[in-house]
Amino acid sequence: MSITFSYRRKEVVQENPAAGEFKARCPALFPIDEINAEFQHITTVPLETTFMAQLDSYLPQLTSIFNNNGGVSGQKLAKHLVNLQEVNICNPFTHATSDINLKRASVPKALCIYLGEDDGHLIREYKDIEGDDIQRDLQKSTMGVYVINKEGGEIGAHDDIGIHVEGEIILDNIGSVAQACAMMLGVIYVLNMAYPKELKYFYEFIQKVLLKMDGERLSPKSLD
């Protein structure tokens, strides 16, 4: 296994294959459990479990920070704060999972806005649109999460959640937006890609604050 891993890393680092090409050659590497395993092999950090636990841990603090942010970004944050601060009092047991998924999905979007970045570069959302049109739109960005919202469904109801890189769908049928954001970081590491410049501060926060990797070297903007 270690020989296979070493050979694979050498291939990725030295040859820098296109995402779609590498997935075609190594399809077994791209299920969620394999991305988690590969990320941990590269960094020693359990990706998804750490990401979710830390996201939940920081949720109250981040909600407070977002709530105190004024100006234009404060106005943009308002719609996400509704989800972050909302408590389901009708049936807290039935809706507990959907509520936490909605809160978790709101944090990455709000974090982008707070850091002065466009959350549309991280997550592209679609509804009532043909698959070919979605594919064409995904060509406009290097990488990110796509969400196809269920037509006529409740907030947080999705037909598909996935990850695209260089116009290729790398993962689909992901369970939640937050899980997709975690897997996006994993895919970046698996493919040895640089963080997209449009989301530099977002990924730096995820890497260094949530995952505690290289945390002593945060840029000033991520420390604000």
mmCIF file with all atom_site columns, C-alpha atoms in Angstrom:
data_model
loop_
_atom_site.group_PDB
_atom_site.id
_atom_site.type_symbol
_atom_site.label_atom_id
_atom_site.label_alt_id
_atom_site.label_comp_id
_atom_site.label_asym_id
_atom_site.label_entity_id
_atom_site.label_seq_id
_atom_site.pdbx_PDB_ins_code
_atom_site.Cartn_x
_atom_site.Cartn_y
_atom_site.Cartn_z
_atom_site.occupancy
_atom_site.B_iso_or_equiv
_atom_site.pdbx_formal_charge
_atom_site.auth_seq_id
_atom_site.auth_comp_id
_atom_site.auth_asym_id
_atom_site.auth_atom_id
_atom_site.pdbx_PDB_model_num
ATOM 1   C CA . MET A 1 1   ? 0.000   0.000  0.000   1.00 0.00 ? 1   MET A CA 1
ATOM 2   C CA . SER A 1 2   ? 2.803   2.433  0.920   1.00 0.00 ? 2   SER A CA 1
ATOM 3   C CA . ILE A 1 3   ? 4.588   1.663  -2.383  1.00 0.00 ? 3   ILE A CA 1
ATOM 4   C CA . THR A 1 4   ? 1.359   2.337  -4.261  1.00 0.00 ? 4   THR A CA 1
ATOM 5   C CA . PHE A 1 5   ? 0.885   5.583  -2.347  1.00 0.00 ? 5   PHE A CA 1
ATOM 6   C CA . SER A 1 6   ? 4.486   6.715  -2.978  1.00 0.00 ? 6   SER A CA 1
ATOM 7   C CA . TYR A 1 7   ? 4.239   5.944  -6.677  1.00 0.00 ? 7   TYR A CA 1
ATOM 8   C CA . ARG A 1 8   ? 0.909   7.731  -6.948  1.00 0.00 ? 8   ARG A CA 1
ATOM 9   C CA . ARG A 1 9   ? 2.179   10.843 -5.168  1.00 0.00 ? 9   ARG A CA 1
ATOM 10  C CA . LYS A 1 10  ? 5.256   10.941 -7.393  1.00 0.00 ? 10  LYS A CA 1
ATOM 11  C CA . GLU A 1 11  ? 3.052   10.681 -10.460 1.00 0.00 ? 11  GLU A CA 1
ATOM 12  C CA . VAL A 1 12  ? 0.746   13.489 -9.299  1.00 0.00 ? 12  VAL A CA 1
ATOM 13  C CA . VAL A 1 13  ? 3.538   15.839 -8.202  1.00 0.00 ? 13  VAL A CA 1
ATOM 14  C CA . GLN A 1 14  ? 5.868   15.302 -11.161 1.00 0.00 ? 14  GLN A CA 1
ATOM 15  C CA . GLU A 1 15  ? 3.432   14.812 -14.026 1.00 0.00 ? 15  GLU A CA 1
ATOM 16  C CA . ASN A 1 16  ? 0.647   17.142 -12.808 1.00 0.00 ? 16  ASN A CA 1
ATOM 17  C CA . PRO A 1 17  ? -2.077  15.258 -14.720 1.00 0.00 ? 17  PRO A CA 1
ATOM 18  C CA . ALA A 1 18  ? -5.421  16.863 -15.504 1.00 0.00 ? 18  ALA A CA 1
ATOM 19  C CA . ALA A 1 19  ? -8.104  16.042 -12.943 1.00 0.00 ? 19  ALA A CA 1
ATOM 20  C CA . GLY A 1 20  ? -10.315 14.108 -15.350 1.00 0.00 ? 20  GLY A CA 1
ATOM 21  C CA . GLU A 1 21  ? -7.357  12.180 -16.746 1.00 0.00 ? 21  GLU A CA 1
ATOM 22  C CA . PHE A 1 22  ? -6.098  11.198 -13.289 1.00 0.00 ? 22  PHE A CA 1
ATOM 23  C CA . LYS A 1 23  ? -9.574  10.096 -12.189 1.00 0.00 ? 23  LYS A CA 1
ATOM 24  C CA . ALA A 1 24  ? -9.896  7.963  -15.327 1.00 0.00 ? 24  ALA A CA 1
ATOM 25  C CA . ARG A 1 25  ? -6.573  6.277  -14.516 1.00 0.00 ? 25  ARG A CA 1
ATOM 26  C CA . CYS A 1 26  ? -7.262  5.882  -10.777 1.00 0.00 ? 26  CYS A CA 1
ATOM 27  C CA . PRO A 1 27  ? -11.071 5.739  -10.340 1.00 0.00 ? 27  PRO A CA 1
ATOM 28  C CA . ALA A 1 28  ? -10.773 3.755  -7.098  1.00 0.00 ? 28  ALA A CA 1
ATOM 29  C CA . LEU A 1 29  ? -9.101  6.772  -5.475  1.00 0.00 ? 29  LEU A CA 1
ATOM 30  C CA . PHE A 1 30  ? -12.155 9.022  -5.707  1.00 0.00 ? 30  PHE A CA 1
ATOM 31  C CA . PRO A 1 31  ? -14.904 7.577  -3.505  1.00 0.00 ? 31  PRO A CA 1
ATOM 32  C CA . ILE A 1 32  ? -15.319 9.640  -0.335  1.00 0.00 ? 32  ILE A CA 1
ATOM 33  C CA . ASP A 1 33  ? -13.726 7.066  1.963   1.00 0.00 ? 33  ASP A CA 1
ATOM 34  C CA . GLU A 1 34  ? -10.657 6.856  -0.280  1.00 0.00 ? 34  GLU A CA 1
ATOM 35  C CA . ILE A 1 35  ? -10.277 10.645 -0.404  1.00 0.00 ? 35  ILE A CA 1
ATOM 36  C CA . ASN A 1 36  ? -10.430 10.687 3.389   1.00 0.00 ? 36  ASN A CA 1
ATOM 37  C CA . ALA A 1 37  ? -7.792  7.945  3.544   1.00 0.00 ? 37  ALA A CA 1
ATOM 38  C CA . GLU A 1 38  ? -5.527  9.647  1.005   1.00 0.00 ? 38  GLU A CA 1
ATOM 39  C CA . PHE A 1 39  ? -5.758  12.996 2.799   1.00 0.00 ? 39  PHE A CA 1
ATOM 40  C CA . GLN A 1 40  ? -4.843  11.363 6.108   1.00 0.00 ? 40  GLN A CA 1
ATOM 41  C CA . HIS A 1 41  ? -1.951  9.554  4.431   1.00 0.00 ? 41  HIS A CA 1
ATOM 42  C CA . ILE A 1 42  ? -0.646  12.876 3.111   1.00 0.00 ? 42  ILE A CA 1
ATOM 43  C CA . THR A 1 43  ? -1.238  15.018 6.211   1.00 0.00 ? 43  THR A CA 1
ATOM 44  C CA . THR A 1 44  ? -1.906  12.558 9.119   1.00 0.00 ? 44  THR A CA 1
ATOM 45  C CA . VAL A 1 45  ? -5.155  14.500 9.778   1.00 0.00 ? 45  VAL A CA 1
ATOM 46  C CA . PRO A 1 46  ? -8.538  12.686 9.554   1.00 0.00 ? 46  PRO A CA 1
ATOM 47  C CA . LEU A 1 47  ? -10.257 15.050 7.126   1.00 0.00 ? 47  LEU A CA 1
ATOM 48  C CA . GLU A 1 48  ? -14.019 14.678 7.385   1.00 0.00 ? 48  GLU A CA 1
ATOM 49  C CA . THR A 1 49  ? -14.322 13.857 11.090  1.00 0.00 ? 49  THR A CA 1
ATOM 50  C CA . THR A 1 50  ? -12.007 16.728 12.052  1.00 0.00 ? 50  THR A CA 1
ATOM 51  C CA . PHE A 1 51  ? -13.698 19.168 9.668   1.00 0.00 ? 51  PHE A CA 1
ATOM 52  C CA . MET A 1 52  ? -17.203 18.422 10.977  1.00 0.00 ? 52  MET A CA 1
ATOM 53  C CA . ALA A 1 53  ? -16.222 18.408 14.653  1.00 0.00 ? 53  ALA A CA 1
ATOM 54  C CA . GLN A 1 54  ? -14.351 21.692 14.352  1.00 0.00 ? 54  GLN A CA 1
ATOM 55  C CA . LEU A 1 55  ? -17.087 23.272 12.245  1.00 0.00 ? 55  LEU A CA 1
ATOM 56  C CA . ASP A 1 56  ? -19.629 22.451 14.949  1.00 0.00 ? 56  ASP A CA 1
ATOM 57  C CA . SER A 1 57  ? -17.257 23.635 17.674  1.00 0.00 ? 57  SER A CA 1
ATOM 58  C CA . TYR A 1 58  ? -16.641 27.010 16.015  1.00 0.00 ? 58  TYR A CA 1
ATOM 59  C CA . LEU A 1 59  ? -20.267 27.516 14.931  1.00 0.00 ? 59  LEU A CA 1
ATOM 60  C CA . PRO A 1 60  ? -21.372 29.659 17.941  1.00 0.00 ? 60  PRO A CA 1
ATOM 61  C CA . GLN A 1 61  ? -18.223 31.799 17.808  1.00 0.00 ? 61  GLN A CA 1
ATOM 62  C CA . LEU A 1 62  ? -18.427 32.308 14.057  1.00 0.00 ? 62  LEU A CA 1
ATOM 63  C CA . THR A 1 63  ? -22.138 33.112 14.248  1.00 0.00 ? 63  THR A CA 1
ATOM 64  C CA . SER A 1 64  ? -21.372 35.828 16.797  1.00 0.00 ? 64  SER A CA 1
ATOM 65  C CA . ILE A 1 65  ? -18.570 37.236 14.625  1.00 0.00 ? 65  ILE A CA 1
ATOM 66  C CA . PHE A 1 66  ? -20.776 37.271 11.521  1.00 0.00 ? 66  PHE A CA 1
ATOM 67  C CA . ASN A 1 67  ? -23.607 38.887 13.480  1.00 0.00 ? 67  ASN A CA 1
ATOM 68  C CA . ASN A 1 68  ? -21.357 41.765 14.554  1.00 0.00 ? 68  ASN A CA 1
ATOM 69  C CA . ASN A 1 69  ? -20.143 42.460 11.034  1.00 0.00 ? 69  ASN A CA 1
ATOM 70  C CA . GLY A 1 70  ? -21.645 45.597 9.511   1.00 0.00 ? 70  GLY A CA 1
ATOM 71  C CA . GLY A 1 71  ? -21.586 47.364 6.177   1.00 0.00 ? 71  GLY A CA 1
ATOM 72  C CA . VAL A 1 72  ? -22.124 45.705 2.819   1.00 0.00 ? 72  VAL A CA 1
ATOM 73  C CA . SER A 1 73  ? -20.727 42.359 3.944   1.00 0.00 ? 73  SER A CA 1
ATOM 74  C CA . GLY A 1 74  ? -23.054 42.455 6.954   1.00 0.00 ? 74  GLY A CA 1
ATOM 75  C CA . GLN A 1 75  ? -26.012 42.809 4.603   1.00 0.00 ? 75  GLN A CA 1
ATOM 76  C CA . LYS A 1 76  ? -24.790 39.847 2.541   1.00 0.00 ? 76  LYS A CA 1
ATOM 77  C CA . LEU A 1 77  ? -24.325 37.790 5.701   1.00 0.00 ? 77  LEU A CA 1
ATOM 78  C CA . ALA A 1 78  ? -27.895 38.408 6.879   1.00 0.00 ? 78  ALA A CA 1
ATOM 79  C CA . LYS A 1 79  ? -29.484 35.581 4.867   1.00 0.00 ? 79  LYS A CA 1
ATOM 80  C CA . HIS A 1 80  ? -26.955 33.091 6.232   1.00 0.00 ? 80  HIS A CA 1
ATOM 81  C CA . LEU A 1 81  ? -27.403 34.314 9.788   1.00 0.00 ? 81  LEU A CA 1
ATOM 82  C CA . VAL A 1 82  ? -31.094 33.415 9.546   1.00 0.00 ? 82  VAL A CA 1
ATOM 83  C CA . ASN A 1 83  ? -30.071 29.773 9.068   1.00 0.00 ? 83  ASN A CA 1
ATOM 84  C CA . LEU A 1 84  ? -27.315 29.910 11.687  1.00 0.00 ? 84  LEU A CA 1
ATOM 85  C CA . GLN A 1 85  ? -29.522 31.415 14.379  1.00 0.00 ? 85  GLN A CA 1
ATOM 86  C CA . GLU A 1 86  ? -32.746 29.566 13.584  1.00 0.00 ? 86  GLU A CA 1
ATOM 87  C CA . VAL A 1 87  ? -33.896 26.902 16.044  1.00 0.00 ? 87  VAL A CA 1
ATOM 88  C CA . ASN A 1 88  ? -36.549 24.455 14.924  1.00 0.00 ? 88  ASN A CA 1
ATOM 89  C CA . ILE A 1 89  ? -39.163 24.488 17.679  1.00 0.00 ? 89  ILE A CA 1
ATOM 90  C CA . CYS A 1 90  ? -41.872 22.595 15.789  1.00 0.00 ? 90  CYS A CA 1
ATOM 91  C CA . ASN A 1 91  ? -40.241 19.170 15.819  1.00 0.00 ? 91  ASN A CA 1
ATOM 92  C CA . PRO A 1 92  ? -36.635 19.337 16.966  1.00 0.00 ? 92  PRO A CA 1
ATOM 93  C CA . PHE A 1 93  ? -36.197 15.560 16.842  1.00 0.00 ? 93  PHE A CA 1
ATOM 94  C CA . THR A 1 94  ? -37.472 14.977 13.310  1.00 0.00 ? 94  THR A CA 1
ATOM 95  C CA . HIS A 1 95  ? -35.616 17.937 11.835  1.00 0.00 ? 95  HIS A CA 1
ATOM 96  C CA . ALA A 1 96  ? -32.409 17.783 13.871  1.00 0.00 ? 96  ALA A CA 1
ATOM 97  C CA . THR A 1 97  ? -30.280 16.385 11.026  1.00 0.00 ? 97  THR A CA 1
ATOM 98  C CA . SER A 1 98  ? -31.630 18.757 8.367   1.00 0.00 ? 98  SER A CA 1
ATOM 99  C CA . ASP A 1 99  ? -31.193 21.714 10.726  1.00 0.00 ? 99  ASP A CA 1
ATOM 100 C CA . ILE A 1 100 ? -27.544 20.973 11.473  1.00 0.00 ? 100 ILE A CA 1
ATOM 101 C CA . ASN A 1 101 ? -26.840 20.347 7.783   1.00 0.00 ? 101 ASN A CA 1
ATOM 102 C CA . LEU A 1 102 ? -28.388 23.729 6.957   1.00 0.00 ? 102 LEU A CA 1
ATOM 103 C CA . LYS A 1 103 ? -26.290 25.448 9.618   1.00 0.00 ? 103 LYS A CA 1
ATOM 104 C CA . ARG A 1 104 ? -23.139 23.679 8.477   1.00 0.00 ? 104 ARG A CA 1
ATOM 105 C CA . ALA A 1 105 ? -23.855 24.644 4.867   1.00 0.00 ? 105 ALA A CA 1
ATOM 106 C CA . SER A 1 106 ? -24.261 28.289 5.841   1.00 0.00 ? 106 SER A CA 1
ATOM 107 C CA . VAL A 1 107 ? -20.887 28.574 7.592   1.00 0.00 ? 107 VAL A CA 1
ATOM 108 C CA . PRO A 1 108 ? -18.613 28.146 4.518   1.00 0.00 ? 108 PRO A CA 1
ATOM 109 C CA . LYS A 1 109 ? -20.725 30.595 2.506   1.00 0.00 ? 109 LYS A CA 1
ATOM 110 C CA . ALA A 1 110 ? -20.764 33.154 5.320   1.00 0.00 ? 110 ALA A CA 1
ATOM 111 C CA . LEU A 1 111 ? -17.055 32.671 5.935   1.00 0.00 ? 111 LEU A CA 1
ATOM 112 C CA . CYS A 1 112 ? -16.257 33.526 2.307   1.00 0.00 ? 112 CYS A CA 1
ATOM 113 C CA . ILE A 1 113 ? -18.288 36.733 2.561   1.00 0.00 ? 113 ILE A CA 1
ATOM 114 C CA . TYR A 1 114 ? -16.717 37.687 5.903   1.00 0.00 ? 114 TYR A CA 1
ATOM 115 C CA . LEU A 1 115 ? -13.235 37.215 4.420   1.00 0.00 ? 115 LEU A CA 1
ATOM 116 C CA . GLY A 1 116 ? -14.103 39.406 1.440   1.00 0.00 ? 116 GLY A CA 1
ATOM 117 C CA . GLU A 1 117 ? -14.364 36.554 -1.048  1.00 0.00 ? 117 GLU A CA 1
ATOM 118 C CA . ASP A 1 118 ? -17.216 35.533 -3.352  1.00 0.00 ? 118 ASP A CA 1
ATOM 119 C CA . ASP A 1 119 ? -19.050 32.483 -2.006  1.00 0.00 ? 119 ASP A CA 1
ATOM 120 C CA . GLY A 1 120 ? -20.146 31.770 -5.572  1.00 0.00 ? 120 GLY A CA 1
ATOM 121 C CA . HIS A 1 121 ? -16.588 30.676 -6.315  1.00 0.00 ? 121 HIS A CA 1
ATOM 122 C CA . LEU A 1 122 ? -16.904 28.015 -3.617  1.00 0.00 ? 122 LEU A CA 1
ATOM 123 C CA . ILE A 1 123 ? -20.481 26.821 -4.133  1.00 0.00 ? 123 ILE A CA 1
ATOM 124 C CA . ARG A 1 124 ? -22.497 27.143 -7.335  1.00 0.00 ? 124 ARG A CA 1
ATOM 125 C CA . GLU A 1 125 ? -26.212 26.505 -6.841  1.00 0.00 ? 125 GLU A CA 1
ATOM 126 C CA . TYR A 1 126 ? -28.716 25.526 -9.521  1.00 0.00 ? 126 TYR A CA 1
ATOM 127 C CA . LYS A 1 127 ? -32.440 24.977 -9.721  1.00 0.00 ? 127 LYS A CA 1
ATOM 128 C CA . ASP A 1 128 ? -34.762 24.207 -12.617 1.00 0.00 ? 128 ASP A CA 1
ATOM 129 C CA . ILE A 1 129 ? -31.921 24.045 -15.150 1.00 0.00 ? 129 ILE A CA 1
ATOM 130 C CA . GLU A 1 130 ? -30.853 21.436 -17.701 1.00 0.00 ? 130 GLU A CA 1
ATOM 131 C CA . GLY A 1 131 ? -27.785 19.284 -17.099 1.00 0.00 ? 131 GLY A CA 1
ATOM 132 C CA . ASP A 1 132 ? -26.014 20.574 -20.212 1.00 0.00 ? 132 ASP A CA 1
ATOM 133 C CA . ASP A 1 133 ? -26.446 24.156 -19.013 1.00 0.00 ? 133 ASP A CA 1
ATOM 134 C CA . ILE A 1 134 ? -24.994 23.222 -15.624 1.00 0.00 ? 134 ILE A CA 1
ATOM 135 C CA . GLN A 1 135 ? -22.006 21.574 -17.304 1.00 0.00 ? 135 GLN A CA 1
ATOM 136 C CA . ARG A 1 136 ? -21.372 24.689 -19.388 1.00 0.00 ? 136 ARG A CA 1
ATOM 137 C CA . ASP A 1 137 ? -21.594 26.917 -16.331 1.00 0.00 ? 137 ASP A CA 1
ATOM 138 C CA . LEU A 1 138 ? -19.130 24.765 -14.391 1.00 0.00 ? 138 LEU A CA 1
ATOM 139 C CA . GLN A 1 139 ? -16.577 25.446 -17.115 1.00 0.00 ? 139 GLN A CA 1
ATOM 140 C CA . LYS A 1 140 ? -16.422 29.052 -15.891 1.00 0.00 ? 140 LYS A CA 1
ATOM 141 C CA . SER A 1 141 ? -14.554 28.182 -12.684 1.00 0.00 ? 141 SER A CA 1
ATOM 142 C CA . THR A 1 142 ? -11.494 26.042 -11.999 1.00 0.00 ? 142 THR A CA 1
ATOM 143 C CA . MET A 1 143 ? -12.966 24.052 -9.137  1.00 0.00 ? 143 MET A CA 1
ATOM 144 C CA . GLY A 1 144 ? -15.698 24.090 -6.545  1.00 0.00 ? 144 GLY A CA 1
ATOM 145 C CA . VAL A 1 145 ? -18.832 22.535 -5.124  1.00 0.00 ? 145 VAL A CA 1
ATOM 146 C CA . TYR A 1 146 ? -22.037 22.412 -7.141  1.00 0.00 ? 146 TYR A CA 1
ATOM 147 C CA . VAL A 1 147 ? -25.493 22.048 -5.610  1.00 0.00 ? 147 VAL A CA 1
ATOM 148 C CA . ILE A 1 148 ? -28.611 21.167 -7.591  1.00 0.00 ? 148 ILE A CA 1
ATOM 149 C CA . ASN A 1 149 ? -31.541 22.226 -5.434  1.00 0.00 ? 149 ASN A CA 1
ATOM 150 C CA . LYS A 1 150 ? -34.727 20.196 -5.559  1.00 0.00 ? 150 LYS A CA 1
ATOM 151 C CA . GLU A 1 151 ? -37.422 21.972 -7.542  1.00 0.00 ? 151 GLU A CA 1
ATOM 152 C CA . GLY A 1 152 ? -40.312 22.830 -5.247  1.00 0.00 ? 152 GLY A CA 1
ATOM 153 C CA . GLY A 1 153 ? -38.449 21.379 -2.279  1.00 0.00 ? 153 GLY A CA 1
ATOM 154 C CA . GLU A 1 154 ? -37.739 22.866 1.128   1.00 0.00 ? 154 GLU A CA 1
ATOM 155 C CA . ILE A 1 155 ? -34.601 24.873 1.842   1.00 0.00 ? 155 ILE A CA 1
ATOM 156 C CA . GLY A 1 156 ? -31.743 22.413 2.065   1.00 0.00 ? 156 GLY A CA 1
ATOM 157 C CA . ALA A 1 157 ? -33.422 19.793 -0.164  1.00 0.00 ? 157 ALA A CA 1
ATOM 158 C CA . HIS A 1 158 ? -31.074 18.781 -2.982  1.00 0.00 ? 158 HIS A CA 1
ATOM 159 C CA . ASP A 1 159 ? -31.169 16.546 -6.047  1.00 0.00 ? 159 ASP A CA 1
ATOM 160 C CA . ASP A 1 160 ? -27.383 16.365 -6.161  1.00 0.00 ? 160 ASP A CA 1
ATOM 161 C CA . ILE A 1 161 ? -24.277 17.781 -4.511  1.00 0.00 ? 161 ILE A CA 1
ATOM 162 C CA . GLY A 1 162 ? -20.881 17.278 -6.088  1.00 0.00 ? 162 GLY A CA 1
ATOM 163 C CA . ILE A 1 163 ? -17.399 18.561 -6.819  1.00 0.00 ? 163 ILE A CA 1
ATOM 164 C CA . HIS A 1 164 ? -16.079 19.779 -10.146 1.00 0.00 ? 164 HIS A CA 1
ATOM 165 C CA . VAL A 1 165 ? -12.472 20.385 -11.148 1.00 0.00 ? 165 VAL A CA 1
ATOM 166 C CA . GLU A 1 166 ? -11.351 21.772 -14.510 1.00 0.00 ? 166 GLU A CA 1
ATOM 167 C CA . GLY A 1 167 ? -14.823 21.226 -15.952 1.00 0.00 ? 167 GLY A CA 1
ATOM 168 C CA . GLU A 1 168 ? -14.968 17.572 -14.871 1.00 0.00 ? 168 GLU A CA 1
ATOM 169 C CA . ILE A 1 169 ? -17.338 16.237 -12.215 1.00 0.00 ? 169 ILE A CA 1
ATOM 170 C CA . ILE A 1 170 ? -15.015 14.452 -9.803  1.00 0.00 ? 170 ILE A CA 1
ATOM 171 C CA . LEU A 1 171 ? -17.565 13.471 -7.149  1.00 0.00 ? 171 LEU A CA 1
ATOM 172 C CA . ASP A 1 172 ? -21.360 13.459 -7.081  1.00 0.00 ? 172 ASP A CA 1
ATOM 173 C CA . ASN A 1 173 ? -24.168 12.331 -4.763  1.00 0.00 ? 173 ASN A CA 1
ATOM 174 C CA . ILE A 1 174 ? -22.385 13.772 -1.728  1.00 0.00 ? 174 ILE A CA 1
ATOM 175 C CA . GLY A 1 175 ? -24.506 13.750 1.418   1.00 0.00 ? 175 GLY A CA 1
ATOM 176 C CA . SER A 1 176 ? -24.346 17.430 2.383   1.00 0.00 ? 176 SER A CA 1
ATOM 177 C CA . VAL A 1 177 ? -22.839 20.777 1.410   1.00 0.00 ? 177 VAL A CA 1
ATOM 178 C CA . ALA A 1 178 ? -20.492 20.728 4.408   1.00 0.00 ? 178 ALA A CA 1
ATOM 179 C CA . GLN A 1 179 ? -19.262 17.254 3.516   1.00 0.00 ? 179 GLN A CA 1
ATOM 180 C CA . ALA A 1 180 ? -18.672 18.460 -0.045  1.00 0.00 ? 180 ALA A CA 1
ATOM 181 C CA . CYS A 1 181 ? -16.590 21.390 1.249   1.00 0.00 ? 181 CYS A CA 1
ATOM 182 C CA . ALA A 1 182 ? -14.465 18.959 3.257   1.00 0.00 ? 182 ALA A CA 1
ATOM 183 C CA . MET A 1 183 ? -14.071 16.695 0.236   1.00 0.00 ? 183 MET A CA 1
ATOM 184 C CA . MET A 1 184 ? -13.147 19.681 -1.925  1.00 0.00 ? 184 MET A CA 1
ATOM 185 C CA . LEU A 1 185 ? -10.116 20.248 0.282   1.00 0.00 ? 185 LEU A CA 1
ATOM 186 C CA . GLY A 1 186 ? -9.342  16.540 0.079   1.00 0.00 ? 186 GLY A CA 1
ATOM 187 C CA . VAL A 1 187 ? -9.488  16.574 -3.714  1.00 0.00 ? 187 VAL A CA 1
ATOM 188 C CA . ILE A 1 188 ? -7.139  19.575 -3.805  1.00 0.00 ? 188 ILE A CA 1
ATOM 189 C CA . TYR A 1 189 ? -4.611  17.622 -1.746  1.00 0.00 ? 189 TYR A CA 1
ATOM 190 C CA . VAL A 1 190 ? -5.085  14.378 -3.694  1.00 0.00 ? 190 VAL A CA 1
ATOM 191 C CA . LEU A 1 191 ? -4.492  16.208 -6.988  1.00 0.00 ? 191 LEU A CA 1
ATOM 192 C CA . ASN A 1 192 ? -1.696  18.366 -5.511  1.00 0.00 ? 192 ASN A CA 1
ATOM 193 C CA . MET A 1 193 ? -3.437  21.545 -6.668  1.00 0.00 ? 193 MET A CA 1
ATOM 194 C CA . ALA A 1 194 ? -2.968  25.083 -5.398  1.00 0.00 ? 194 ALA A CA 1
ATOM 195 C CA . TYR A 1 195 ? -5.855  26.789 -3.645  1.00 0.00 ? 195 TYR A CA 1
ATOM 196 C CA . PRO A 1 196 ? -7.838  28.935 -6.101  1.00 0.00 ? 196 PRO A CA 1
ATOM 197 C CA . LYS A 1 197 ? -6.696  32.531 -5.662  1.00 0.00 ? 197 LYS A CA 1
ATOM 198 C CA . GLU A 1 198 ? -10.318 33.698 -5.361  1.00 0.00 ? 198 GLU A CA 1
ATOM 199 C CA . LEU A 1 199 ? -10.672 31.639 -2.161  1.00 0.00 ? 199 LEU A CA 1
ATOM 200 C CA . LYS A 1 200 ? -7.206  31.967 -0.669  1.00 0.00 ? 200 LYS A CA 1
ATOM 201 C CA . TYR A 1 201 ? -8.376  33.160 2.745   1.00 0.00 ? 201 TYR A CA 1
ATOM 202 C CA . PHE A 1 202 ? -11.244 30.681 2.968   1.00 0.00 ? 202 PHE A CA 1
ATOM 203 C CA . TYR A 1 203 ? -9.007  27.674 2.386   1.00 0.00 ? 203 TYR A CA 1
ATOM 204 C CA . GLU A 1 204 ? -6.341  29.095 4.652   1.00 0.00 ? 204 GLU A CA 1
ATOM 205 C CA . PHE A 1 205 ? -8.905  29.326 7.458   1.00 0.00 ? 205 PHE A CA 1
ATOM 206 C CA . ILE A 1 206 ? -10.082 25.755 6.866   1.00 0.00 ? 206 ILE A CA 1
ATOM 207 C CA . GLN A 1 207 ? -6.545  24.398 6.736   1.00 0.00 ? 207 GLN A CA 1
ATOM 208 C CA . LYS A 1 208 ? -5.013  26.323 9.603   1.00 0.00 ? 208 LYS A CA 1
ATOM 209 C CA . VAL A 1 209 ? -7.898  27.023 11.974  1.00 0.00 ? 209 VAL A CA 1
ATOM 210 C CA . LEU A 1 210 ? -10.320 24.127 11.542  1.00 0.00 ? 210 LEU A CA 1
ATOM 211 C CA . LEU A 1 211 ? -7.786  21.416 10.719  1.00 0.00 ? 211 LEU A CA 1
ATOM 212 C CA . LYS A 1 212 ? -4.919  22.884 12.794  1.00 0.00 ? 212 LYS A CA 1
ATOM 213 C CA . MET A 1 213 ? -2.398  22.437 9.994   1.00 0.00 ? 213 MET A CA 1
ATOM 214 C CA . ASP A 1 214 ? 0.332   25.100 9.918   1.00 0.00 ? 214 ASP A CA 1
ATOM 215 C CA . GLY A 1 215 ? -1.795  27.287 12.177  1.00 0.00 ? 215 GLY A CA 1
ATOM 216 C CA . GLU A 1 216 ? 1.071   29.469 13.326  1.00 0.00 ? 216 GLU A CA 1
ATOM 217 C CA . ARG A 1 217 ? 1.390   31.048 9.878   1.00 0.00 ? 217 ARG A CA 1
ATOM 218 C CA . LEU A 1 218 ? -2.022  32.627 9.371   1.00 0.00 ? 218 LEU A CA 1
ATOM 219 C CA . SER A 1 219 ? -2.217  35.725 7.192   1.00 0.00 ? 219 SER A CA 1
ATOM 220 C CA . PRO A 1 220 ? -3.470  38.946 8.846   1.00 0.00 ? 220 PRO A CA 1
ATOM 221 C CA . LYS A 1 221 ? -6.843  38.804 7.076   1.00 0.00 ? 221 LYS A CA 1
ATOM 222 C CA . SER A 1 222 ? -7.634  35.327 8.414   1.00 0.00 ? 222 SER A CA 1
ATOM 223 C CA . LEU A 1 223 ? -6.666  36.443 11.897  1.00 0.00 ? 223 LEU A CA 1
ATOM 224 C CA . ASP A 1 224 ? -9.070  39.413 11.973  1.00 0.00 ? 224 ASP A CA 1
#
